Coordinates of C-alpha atoms in Angstrom, one line a residue:
M1 CA 0.0 -0.1 -0.2
A2 CA 1.7 3.3 -1.2
Q3 CA 2.1 5.7 2.0
A4 CA 0.0 9.1 2.2
P5 CA 2.1 12.2 0.8
P6 CA 3.3 14.1 3.5
K7 CA 0.9 17.3 3.3
S8 CA -1.6 14.8 3.0
R9 CA -0.7 12.8 6.5
N10 CA 0.0 16.7 7.9
L11 CA -3.7 17.8 6.6
G12 CA -5.2 14.9 8.5
R13 CA -3.2 15.7 11.6
L14 CA -4.8 19.0 11.4
T15 CA -8.3 17.4 11.5
E16 CA -7.5 15.8 14.3
I17 CA -6.2 18.9 15.9
A18 CA -8.8 21.0 14.6
Q19 CA -11.4 18.2 16.5
V20 CA -9.8 18.6 19.8
A21 CA -9.7 22.4 20.1
V22 CA -13.6 22.0 19.3
R23 CA -13.6 19.9 22.1
H24 CA -11.8 22.5 24.2
G25 CA -14.2 24.9 23.5
F26 CA -12.4 26.7 20.0
G27 CA -15.2 25.9 17.6
Y28 CA -15.8 29.7 17.4
F29 CA -12.6 30.5 16.0
F30 CA -13.4 28.3 13.2
E31 CA -16.4 29.5 12.6
R32 CA -15.6 33.2 12.7
H33 CA -12.5 32.8 10.8
K34 CA -14.6 30.0 8.1
L35 CA -12.4 27.4 8.5
T36 CA -15.1 24.6 9.6
D37 CA -13.7 22.8 6.5
L38 CA -11.3 21.2 9.6
I39 CA -13.4 19.8 10.8
P40 CA -15.0 16.5 9.2
G41 CA -18.5 15.6 10.3
R42 CA -19.9 18.4 11.4
R43 CA -23.6 19.6 10.0
N44 CA -24.8 22.4 9.9
G45 CA -26.2 24.5 12.6
T46 CA -24.1 22.9 14.7
E47 CA -23.6 25.9 17.0
L48 CA -19.8 26.8 18.3
L49 CA -19.5 27.9 21.4
E50 CA -17.2 30.9 22.6
G51 CA -15.1 30.9 25.8
T52 CA -15.4 33.6 28.1
A53 CA -11.8 36.0 27.9
S54 CA -11.0 34.6 31.6
E55 CA -11.5 31.2 30.0
R56 CA -9.7 31.1 26.8
G57 CA -6.1 31.1 28.4
K58 CA -6.9 28.3 30.4
H59 CA -8.7 25.9 27.1
L60 CA -5.5 26.9 25.1
R61 CA -3.3 25.8 28.2
E62 CA -5.2 22.4 28.4
L63 CA -5.7 21.8 24.6
L64 CA -1.4 22.3 24.2
D65 CA -0.6 20.0 27.1
E66 CA -3.6 17.2 25.1
L67 CA -1.7 17.6 22.1
G68 CA 2.2 16.7 22.8
P69 CA 5.2 17.7 24.1
T70 CA 6.4 19.7 21.0
F71 CA 2.9 22.2 21.2
V72 CA 3.9 22.6 25.0
K73 CA 7.4 23.9 23.8
F74 CA 5.9 25.9 21.4
G75 CA 3.2 26.9 24.0
Q76 CA 6.1 27.8 26.2
L77 CA 7.4 30.3 23.3
L78 CA 4.2 32.1 22.3
S79 CA 4.1 32.7 26.5
M80 CA 6.8 34.8 25.6
R81 CA 5.4 37.0 22.6
P82 CA 3.2 39.9 24.5
D83 CA 3.1 41.3 21.3
I84 CA 1.5 38.5 19.8
L85 CA -1.2 37.2 22.5
P86 CA -3.4 39.3 25.4
P87 CA -2.3 39.1 28.7
D88 CA -4.9 36.7 29.8
I89 CA -3.2 34.1 27.5
I90 CA 0.4 34.8 28.1
T91 CA -0.5 33.9 32.0
E92 CA -2.2 30.9 31.7
L93 CA 0.7 30.1 29.0
R94 CA 3.2 30.6 31.2
G95 CA 2.1 27.6 33.6
L96 CA 3.0 25.3 31.0
Q97 CA 4.6 22.4 31.9
D98 CA 7.0 19.7 29.6
D99 CA 6.5 16.6 31.7
V100 CA 5.9 14.0 30.1
R101 CA 6.3 9.6 30.7
P102 CA 9.9 8.4 31.0
F103 CA 11.3 6.3 28.0
A104 CA 12.5 2.8 29.3
Y105 CA 15.6 2.1 30.6
E106 CA 16.7 0.0 27.6
E107 CA 16.4 2.4 25.2
V108 CA 18.9 4.8 27.4
E109 CA 21.1 2.3 27.8
R110 CA 21.6 2.2 24.1
V111 CA 21.7 5.9 23.3
I112 CA 24.4 6.3 26.0
Q113 CA 26.2 3.2 24.1
E114 CA 25.9 5.2 20.4
D115 CA 27.3 8.1 21.7
L116 CA 29.6 7.2 24.4
G117 CA 30.9 4.4 22.6
L118 CA 31.0 2.2 25.9
P119 CA 28.2 0.4 27.7
I120 CA 26.9 1.9 31.1
E121 CA 28.4 -0.5 33.2
R122 CA 31.8 0.3 31.9
L123 CA 31.1 4.6 32.4
F124 CA 29.4 4.6 35.5
L125 CA 30.0 3.0 39.0
E126 CA 26.3 3.2 39.7
F127 CA 23.4 4.6 37.6
D128 CA 19.8 4.4 38.4
R129 CA 17.8 3.1 36.4
V130 CA 14.7 5.0 37.7
P131 CA 15.2 9.0 36.4
M132 CA 14.9 11.9 38.4
A133 CA 13.0 13.9 35.8
A134 CA 11.4 13.4 32.3
A135 CA 10.6 15.8 30.1
S136 CA 9.6 15.8 25.7
I137 CA 13.3 15.6 24.6
G138 CA 15.3 14.0 27.4
Q139 CA 15.2 12.6 30.7
V140 CA 17.9 12.7 33.5
H141 CA 19.3 10.4 35.7
R142 CA 21.5 9.9 38.6
A143 CA 24.6 8.2 38.6
I144 CA 28.3 8.1 39.7
L145 CA 31.6 8.7 38.3
P146 CA 34.6 5.9 38.5
N147 CA 36.0 8.8 40.7
G148 CA 33.3 8.7 43.0
H149 CA 31.9 12.3 41.7
K150 CA 27.7 12.3 41.6
V151 CA 26.4 13.4 38.8
A152 CA 23.0 14.1 36.8
V153 CA 23.2 12.5 33.6
K154 CA 20.8 14.1 30.5
V155 CA 19.5 11.3 28.0
Q156 CA 18.0 12.5 24.9
R157 CA 14.6 10.5 24.0
P158 CA 15.1 7.9 21.4
G159 CA 12.9 9.5 18.2
A160 CA 12.4 13.1 19.6
P161 CA 14.1 14.5 16.6
Q162 CA 12.3 12.6 14.2
Q163 CA 8.6 13.4 16.0
I164 CA 9.9 17.2 16.6
E165 CA 10.5 17.4 12.4
A166 CA 7.0 16.0 12.1
D167 CA 5.6 18.2 14.3
L168 CA 7.3 21.1 12.6
G169 CA 5.8 20.4 9.7
L170 CA 2.3 20.7 11.2
L171 CA 3.0 23.9 12.5
Y172 CA 4.1 25.0 9.3
Q173 CA 1.1 23.5 7.1
A174 CA -1.2 25.6 10.2
A175 CA 0.9 28.7 9.8
R176 CA 0.1 28.9 5.9
I177 CA -3.3 28.0 6.7
V178 CA -3.8 31.2 9.0
K179 CA -1.4 33.7 6.8
E180 CA -4.0 32.6 3.8
R181 CA -7.4 32.8 5.8
V182 CA -7.4 34.3 9.2
R183 CA -7.3 38.1 8.3
A184 CA -7.7 38.9 12.1
L185 CA -3.6 37.9 12.2
D186 CA -2.5 39.4 9.3
F187 CA -0.5 42.1 12.1
V188 CA 1.3 38.7 12.9
D189 CA 4.0 37.2 10.8
V190 CA 2.9 33.3 11.4
R191 CA 5.7 31.8 9.6
E192 CA 8.2 33.9 11.1
V193 CA 6.7 32.9 14.9
V194 CA 7.0 28.9 13.4
D195 CA 10.3 29.7 12.2
E196 CA 11.8 31.1 15.6
F197 CA 10.7 28.6 17.4
A198 CA 11.9 25.8 14.9
R199 CA 15.6 27.5 15.2
A200 CA 15.3 27.4 18.7
I201 CA 14.1 23.2 19.2
R202 CA 16.8 22.4 16.9
Q203 CA 19.2 24.0 19.0
E204 CA 17.6 21.9 22.5
L205 CA 18.5 18.9 19.9
D206 CA 22.3 19.2 20.5
Y207 CA 23.0 19.0 24.3
R208 CA 26.4 20.2 23.6
L209 CA 25.1 23.8 22.9
E210 CA 23.5 23.4 27.1
G211 CA 27.3 22.5 27.9
R212 CA 28.8 25.7 27.1
N213 CA 25.7 27.8 28.4
A214 CA 26.1 25.3 31.4
D215 CA 30.1 25.9 30.9
Q216 CA 30.0 29.7 31.3
L217 CA 27.3 30.2 34.3
H218 CA 29.4 28.0 36.1
R219 CA 32.4 30.6 35.1
N220 CA 30.4 33.2 36.0
F221 CA 29.3 32.3 39.5
A222 CA 32.7 30.5 40.7
G223 CA 33.4 31.2 44.0
H224 CA 30.1 32.9 44.6
P225 CA 28.4 32.6 48.4
H226 CA 25.4 31.8 47.5
V227 CA 24.7 30.6 43.9
R228 CA 26.0 27.3 42.6
V229 CA 26.1 25.8 39.0
P230 CA 27.2 22.3 38.1
R231 CA 30.1 21.8 36.0
V232 CA 30.3 20.1 32.9
Y233 CA 32.1 16.8 32.3
W234 CA 32.8 16.6 28.8
T235 CA 34.1 13.4 28.9
Y236 CA 30.9 12.0 29.8
S237 CA 28.9 14.7 27.1
R238 CA 27.7 14.4 23.2
A239 CA 25.2 15.8 21.4
R240 CA 22.3 13.2 22.8
V241 CA 24.3 12.6 26.2
L242 CA 25.0 15.3 29.0
T243 CA 26.6 14.5 31.7
L244 CA 26.7 17.5 35.2
E245 CA 27.7 17.5 38.3
Y246 CA 25.1 16.8 40.9
I247 CA 24.0 19.4 43.0
E248 CA 22.4 18.3 46.2
G249 CA 19.0 20.2 47.1
R250 CA 15.3 20.3 47.0
Q251 CA 13.6 22.0 44.2
L252 CA 11.9 24.9 44.7
A253 CA 8.5 23.5 43.9
D254 CA 8.7 21.4 46.8
I255 CA 9.8 24.3 49.3
D256 CA 6.3 24.3 51.3
E257 CA 8.0 20.5 52.8
A258 CA 11.2 21.7 53.9
G259 CA 9.2 23.9 56.7
Y260 CA 10.8 27.5 56.4
T261 CA 10.0 30.1 58.6
M262 CA 9.0 33.1 56.4
E263 CA 12.1 35.0 57.3
E264 CA 14.1 32.4 55.8
R265 CA 11.7 32.6 52.8
K266 CA 12.5 36.1 52.3
R267 CA 16.1 34.9 52.7
L268 CA 15.3 32.7 49.9
A269 CA 13.5 35.4 47.6
E270 CA 16.1 38.0 47.9
V271 CA 19.3 35.5 46.9
I272 CA 16.8 34.1 43.8
T273 CA 16.3 37.7 42.8
E274 CA 19.9 39.0 43.2
A275 CA 21.3 36.3 41.2
W276 CA 19.5 37.3 38.1
M277 CA 20.3 40.4 38.3
T278 CA 24.1 39.4 38.7
M279 CA 23.0 37.5 35.5
V280 CA 21.7 40.0 33.6
F281 CA 23.6 43.2 34.7
R282 CA 27.0 41.6 35.7
D283 CA 27.5 39.2 32.6
G284 CA 25.0 40.1 30.6
F285 CA 24.0 36.3 30.0
F286 CA 21.4 34.6 32.1
H287 CA 19.3 31.5 32.5
G288 CA 16.2 32.4 30.8
D289 CA 13.8 29.8 32.9
P290 CA 13.7 30.5 36.5
H291 CA 11.1 27.9 36.9
P292 CA 10.8 26.5 40.7
A293 CA 11.8 23.3 39.1
N294 CA 15.0 24.6 37.7
I295 CA 16.1 26.1 41.0
L296 CA 17.4 23.9 43.9
V297 CA 17.4 25.4 47.7
M298 CA 20.3 24.0 49.8
S299 CA 19.9 26.3 52.1
P300 CA 17.8 29.7 52.9
D301 CA 20.5 31.4 51.4
V302 CA 22.2 28.9 48.8
I303 CA 20.3 28.0 45.7
G304 CA 21.6 26.0 42.8
L305 CA 20.4 26.0 39.0
V306 CA 19.6 23.1 36.6
D307 CA 18.7 23.0 33.0
F308 CA 20.8 25.9 30.8
G309 CA 18.3 25.0 27.6
L310 CA 17.6 28.2 27.4
V311 CA 19.8 31.5 27.9
G312 CA 19.6 34.8 27.3
K313 CA 22.0 37.3 26.1
L314 CA 22.9 40.7 26.2
T315 CA 25.9 43.3 24.9
D316 CA 27.6 45.7 27.0
D317 CA 25.5 48.0 25.1
D318 CA 22.3 46.8 25.9
I319 CA 23.0 47.0 29.7
A320 CA 24.7 50.0 29.3
K321 CA 21.2 51.7 27.4
A322 CA 19.3 49.3 29.9
T323 CA 20.8 51.6 32.7
R324 CA 19.9 54.7 30.9
L325 CA 16.7 53.5 30.9
F326 CA 16.4 53.0 34.6
I327 CA 18.0 56.2 35.2
D328 CA 16.0 57.9 33.3
A329 CA 12.7 56.4 34.7
A330 CA 14.4 56.6 38.7
N331 CA 14.6 60.3 38.0
E332 CA 11.1 60.9 36.4
N333 CA 11.6 62.0 33.0
V334 CA 9.0 59.9 31.2
E335 CA 9.2 61.8 28.2
A336 CA 12.4 60.4 27.7
L337 CA 11.5 56.6 28.2
P338 CA 10.0 55.7 24.6
K339 CA 13.6 56.9 23.2
R340 CA 15.1 54.8 25.4
L341 CA 13.0 51.3 24.9
A342 CA 13.5 52.8 20.8
D343 CA 17.3 52.3 21.8
L344 CA 16.4 49.4 23.2
G345 CA 15.3 47.9 20.1
V346 CA 11.5 47.8 20.9
R347 CA 9.4 48.9 17.7
Y348 CA 6.3 50.7 17.1
P349 CA 4.2 52.6 14.8
K350 CA 5.2 56.2 14.4
E351 CA 1.8 57.5 14.3
R352 CA 1.3 56.1 17.4
E353 CA 3.8 57.9 19.1
D354 CA 1.6 59.9 21.1
E355 CA -0.3 57.0 22.4
F356 CA 2.5 55.0 23.4
L357 CA 4.2 58.1 25.6
Q358 CA 0.6 58.4 27.0
E359 CA 0.5 55.0 28.1
I360 CA 3.4 55.2 29.5
R361 CA 3.3 58.1 31.4
E362 CA -0.1 56.9 33.0
L363 CA 1.7 53.2 34.2
F364 CA 4.6 55.0 35.4
Y365 CA 2.8 57.7 37.6
R366 CA 0.0 55.0 38.7
Y367 CA 3.2 53.1 41.2
Y368 CA 6.1 56.0 40.9
G369 CA 4.3 57.4 44.1
A370 CA 3.5 54.3 45.5
S371 CA 5.3 52.6 48.3
L372 CA 6.6 49.3 47.9
S373 CA 4.5 47.5 49.9
E374 CA 1.6 48.7 48.0
I375 CA 3.0 47.3 44.6
D376 CA 2.5 44.1 42.7
P377 CA 4.6 43.1 40.6
L378 CA 2.6 41.1 38.7
Q379 CA -0.5 43.1 37.8
V380 CA 2.9 45.8 36.8
I381 CA 3.8 42.9 34.0
R382 CA 0.5 42.2 33.6
E383 CA 0.1 45.8 32.5
V384 CA 3.1 46.1 30.1
F385 CA 2.3 43.0 28.3
S386 CA -1.1 44.7 27.8
V387 CA 0.5 47.7 26.6
I388 CA 2.9 45.7 24.5
Y389 CA -0.2 43.9 22.7
S390 CA -2.7 46.9 22.2
L391 CA 0.6 49.0 21.0
N392 CA 1.0 45.9 18.7
L393 CA 4.9 46.6 19.6
R394 CA 7.9 44.4 18.4
L395 CA 10.3 43.4 20.9
P396 CA 14.4 41.8 19.9
T397 CA 14.3 38.3 20.3
R398 CA 17.1 38.7 23.6
F399 CA 14.7 41.0 25.4
I400 CA 11.5 38.5 24.8
I401 CA 13.9 36.3 27.2
L402 CA 14.4 38.8 29.5
D403 CA 10.7 39.5 29.7
K404 CA 10.1 35.9 29.9
A405 CA 12.7 35.3 32.9
I406 CA 11.5 38.6 35.0
A407 CA 8.0 37.4 34.4
T408 CA 8.7 34.1 35.9
L409 CA 11.0 35.5 38.6
A410 CA 8.2 37.5 40.0
S411 CA 5.9 35.1 39.9
V412 CA 8.5 32.7 42.1
T413 CA 9.1 35.2 44.5
V414 CA 5.9 36.6 45.4
E415 CA 4.1 33.1 45.8
L416 CA 7.7 31.8 47.9
Y417 CA 7.2 34.6 50.0
P418 CA 3.9 36.8 49.5
H419 CA 5.2 40.0 50.8
F420 CA 8.1 40.2 48.7
N421 CA 8.9 43.2 46.8
V422 CA 11.5 43.1 44.2
F423 CA 12.1 46.7 44.0
E424 CA 13.3 46.6 47.6
V425 CA 16.1 43.8 46.0
A426 CA 16.8 46.1 42.5
K427 CA 17.1 49.7 43.7
P428 CA 20.4 49.6 45.6
Y429 CA 21.6 46.9 43.4
A430 CA 21.0 48.9 40.4
R431 CA 22.6 51.6 42.8
S432 CA 25.9 49.8 43.2
L433 CA 25.5 48.7 39.1
L434 CA 25.6 52.5 38.5
L435 CA 28.9 53.2 40.5
G436 CA 30.3 50.0 38.9
R437 CA 29.8 51.0 35.5
Y438 CA 31.9 53.8 35.8
T439 CA 34.8 53.1 37.6
P440 CA 38.0 54.1 35.9
Q441 CA 39.2 50.5 35.4
R442 CA 35.9 49.9 33.3
M443 CA 36.4 53.4 31.3
I444 CA 39.7 52.4 30.1
R445 CA 38.6 48.8 28.7
R446 CA 35.9 51.0 27.4
A447 CA 38.2 53.4 25.5
R448 CA 40.8 50.8 24.5
R449 CA 37.6 48.8 23.1
E450 CA 36.3 52.2 21.1
S451 CA 39.6 53.2 20.6
L452 CA 40.2 49.9 18.3
K453 CA 36.9 50.0 16.7
L454 CA 38.0 53.1 15.4
A455 CA 41.2 52.1 14.4
G456 CA 39.6 49.4 12.0
V457 CA 37.2 52.0 10.3
F458 CA 40.0 54.1 9.8
A459 CA 42.4 51.7 8.4
E460 CA 39.3 50.0 6.0
Y461 CA 38.4 53.7 5.3
P462 CA 41.0 54.1 2.2
Y463 CA 39.9 50.9 1.0
Q464 CA 36.5 51.6 0.9
V465 CA 36.8 55.1 -1.0
H466 CA 39.1 53.1 -3.5
D467 CA 35.9 51.1 -4.4
V468 CA 33.4 53.5 -4.5
L469 CA 35.7 55.6 -7.4
E470 CA 36.2 52.5 -9.3
Q471 CA 32.6 51.5 -9.5
M472 CA 31.7 55.2 -10.4
R473 CA 34.4 54.8 -12.8
D474 CA 33.0 51.5 -14.0
G475 CA 29.4 53.0 -13.9
Q476 CA 28.3 51.0 -11.4
I477 CA 26.8 53.7 -9.2
E478 CA 23.6 55.1 -9.5
V479 CA 22.4 57.7 -7.3
G480 CA 18.5 58.9 -7.4
F481 CA 17.0 61.0 -5.0
V482 CA 13.4 60.9 -3.7
H483 CA 12.2 64.6 -3.7
K484 CA 9.2 65.2 -0.9
G485 CA 7.5 68.8 -1.0
L486 CA 10.0 69.9 -3.9
D487 CA 7.3 70.1 -6.5
D488 CA 5.5 73.0 -4.5
F489 CA 8.8 74.7 -4.3
M490 CA 9.7 74.8 -7.6
R491 CA 5.9 75.8 -8.4
Q492 CA 6.7 78.9 -5.9
L493 CA 9.8 79.2 -7.3
D494 CA 8.6 79.6 -11.0
V495 CA 6.0 81.9 -10.3
G496 CA 9.1 84.2 -7.9
I497 CA 11.3 84.1 -11.2
N498 CA 8.5 84.9 -13.3
R499 CA 7.2 88.3 -11.3
L500 CA 10.9 89.5 -11.2
I501 CA 11.0 88.8 -15.1
I502 CA 8.0 91.4 -15.3
A503 CA 9.4 94.3 -12.8
F504 CA 12.6 94.0 -15.0
V505 CA 10.4 94.5 -18.0
V506 CA 8.2 97.4 -16.6
A507 CA 11.4 98.9 -14.9
A508 CA 13.1 99.1 -18.1
G509 CA 10.1 100.3 -20.1
L510 CA 9.5 103.0 -17.6
I511 CA 13.5 103.8 -18.3
G512 CA 13.6 103.3 -22.1
S513 CA 10.5 105.3 -22.3
S514 CA 11.7 108.5 -20.4
L515 CA 15.1 108.5 -22.5
I516 CA 13.1 108.5 -25.4
G517 CA 10.8 111.5 -24.2
V518 CA 13.3 113.3 -23.3
F519 CA 16.1 113.0 -26.2
A520 CA 13.6 112.7 -29.1
T521 CA 12.9 115.8 -30.6
S522 CA 11.2 115.0 -33.7
G523 CA 8.2 112.8 -35.0
P524 CA 4.3 112.6 -34.1
Q525 CA 3.5 113.6 -30.4
V526 CA 0.4 112.6 -27.6
L527 CA -0.2 115.0 -25.1
G528 CA 3.5 116.2 -25.2
L529 CA 5.0 113.3 -25.4
N530 CA 6.8 111.7 -28.3
V531 CA 4.4 108.6 -29.4
V532 CA 6.9 105.8 -28.6
S533 CA 7.5 107.2 -25.5
A534 CA 3.6 107.3 -24.6
F535 CA 2.8 103.6 -25.5
G536 CA 6.2 102.4 -23.5
F537 CA 4.8 104.4 -20.7
F538 CA 1.2 102.5 -21.2
I539 CA 2.9 99.2 -22.0
A540 CA 5.3 99.5 -18.8
G541 CA 2.1 100.9 -16.5
V542 CA -0.2 97.9 -17.4
L543 CA 2.2 94.8 -16.8
G544 CA 3.1 97.0 -13.4
L545 CA -0.5 96.8 -12.3
W546 CA -1.2 93.1 -13.4
L547 CA 2.0 92.5 -11.0
M548 CA 0.5 94.3 -8.3
W549 CA -2.6 92.6 -8.4
G550 CA -0.8 89.5 -8.7
V551 CA 1.1 90.0 -5.6
F552 CA -2.4 91.0 -3.5
R553 CA -4.2 88.6 -4.7
S554 CA -1.6 85.9 -2.9
G555 CA -1.2 87.6 -0.1
R556 CA 2.1 88.1 -0.1
I557 CA 4.1 91.3 -0.1

């Protein structure tokens, strides 16, 4: 029997997805956008009810959970796009968890032997058969190396790349249908969203990238008194196997069982917040998913970090611009905030700049005068999401990850200690950060870096000029001009020149006629003037009156 073409298989799978979506209350979406042909067996007149705004986020989260791990990860990506989805859906999607059933131990043995070249028995002294955690791409087992070091071994799920590629094919097919038939989403480049997700999830399939992220964070926090990042054992790591130092600790998600006092919980929230501010503002390299399962509590003032698949990166220039944004916010210089955000790469329609400024002003003054204990960080974040969505702002990817990290961090810390406010920790940290950014050592490093850049520019300059001159000589350069408002200017210039010429003619006529009248001694005369002189005065007078009438009529004297 011939195998069905991929498009036919995708369409059949899309039909199944459509049926699941209807079961979760999204039938109204197919009805509204004339997609009911994707729902087989639906009789005319069947009512497809619309969910309320408060329920649609929950229903979408449940739908993605049912569709499987790849769709859960896609939902997690969408939860980082407040420029695409409204705040109520964003809030729900951030609750998606990548938890699936573990795969068999025999498959773990096979993957490790294929990647590391030896059986488990020869690589490890001990290897737990039951995984500590399982996700869509892989699962983690506790083990002991021959030197006695405890490690956590992350093993990729067999067939994960094939399953992900199949699901990506479905997403691309769905993106095509949405682009062609759902006009309400014209403001979103759905193909680009799927492309972004495809790049991210394909990178997750190579554990060596995650290992490099862990290595970088391990170096950044080396010797830190409150943060532990596991080291990577590269000898026991490959594309589908990642071996990390095992960190003893309790997941933050299980902290309620530890019996910590409220003061200890507050201290823990402070340590977590300080850790992420250090990553963002000092290093420009931060863990992108501060989820409770990714933070291990070793004591009330010591935490460990795990799962480094998603990280954010900021340049020194990004950090400097973010610092200037913070200074303007602290000094109530609200008028400068849109420019500061634009410097960071936030894009918004130019015609809505005044509306953007008004929204920022209202949001800013709503919270600036309030005491810290009165501010709910989650509410602030929700309102920021609302502004981003309503004004159709465009956020650079690196700040989308930062936004997700901050939102998750706010949720985690407030849940850990209900009265905790991130601003109490952020203000003194930002103050020391500002001082630290302008130390003589940093200024010298920055001057050296900028000098090297300028030297490179000057070194290239003669060659670039030579290339341009050669292209001009060969006729390869064409210069075109776009004139805005020049036609009106040319018309006015033409009128002005015409008037000037008429004025010269009038003046010449008057002078010539006067000379003829003085020196002419013969010929016919009119009113005591030579006929030619009289005719010249008449013509000059008519032209002069015409010129004056035109000037008065234009209103420009």
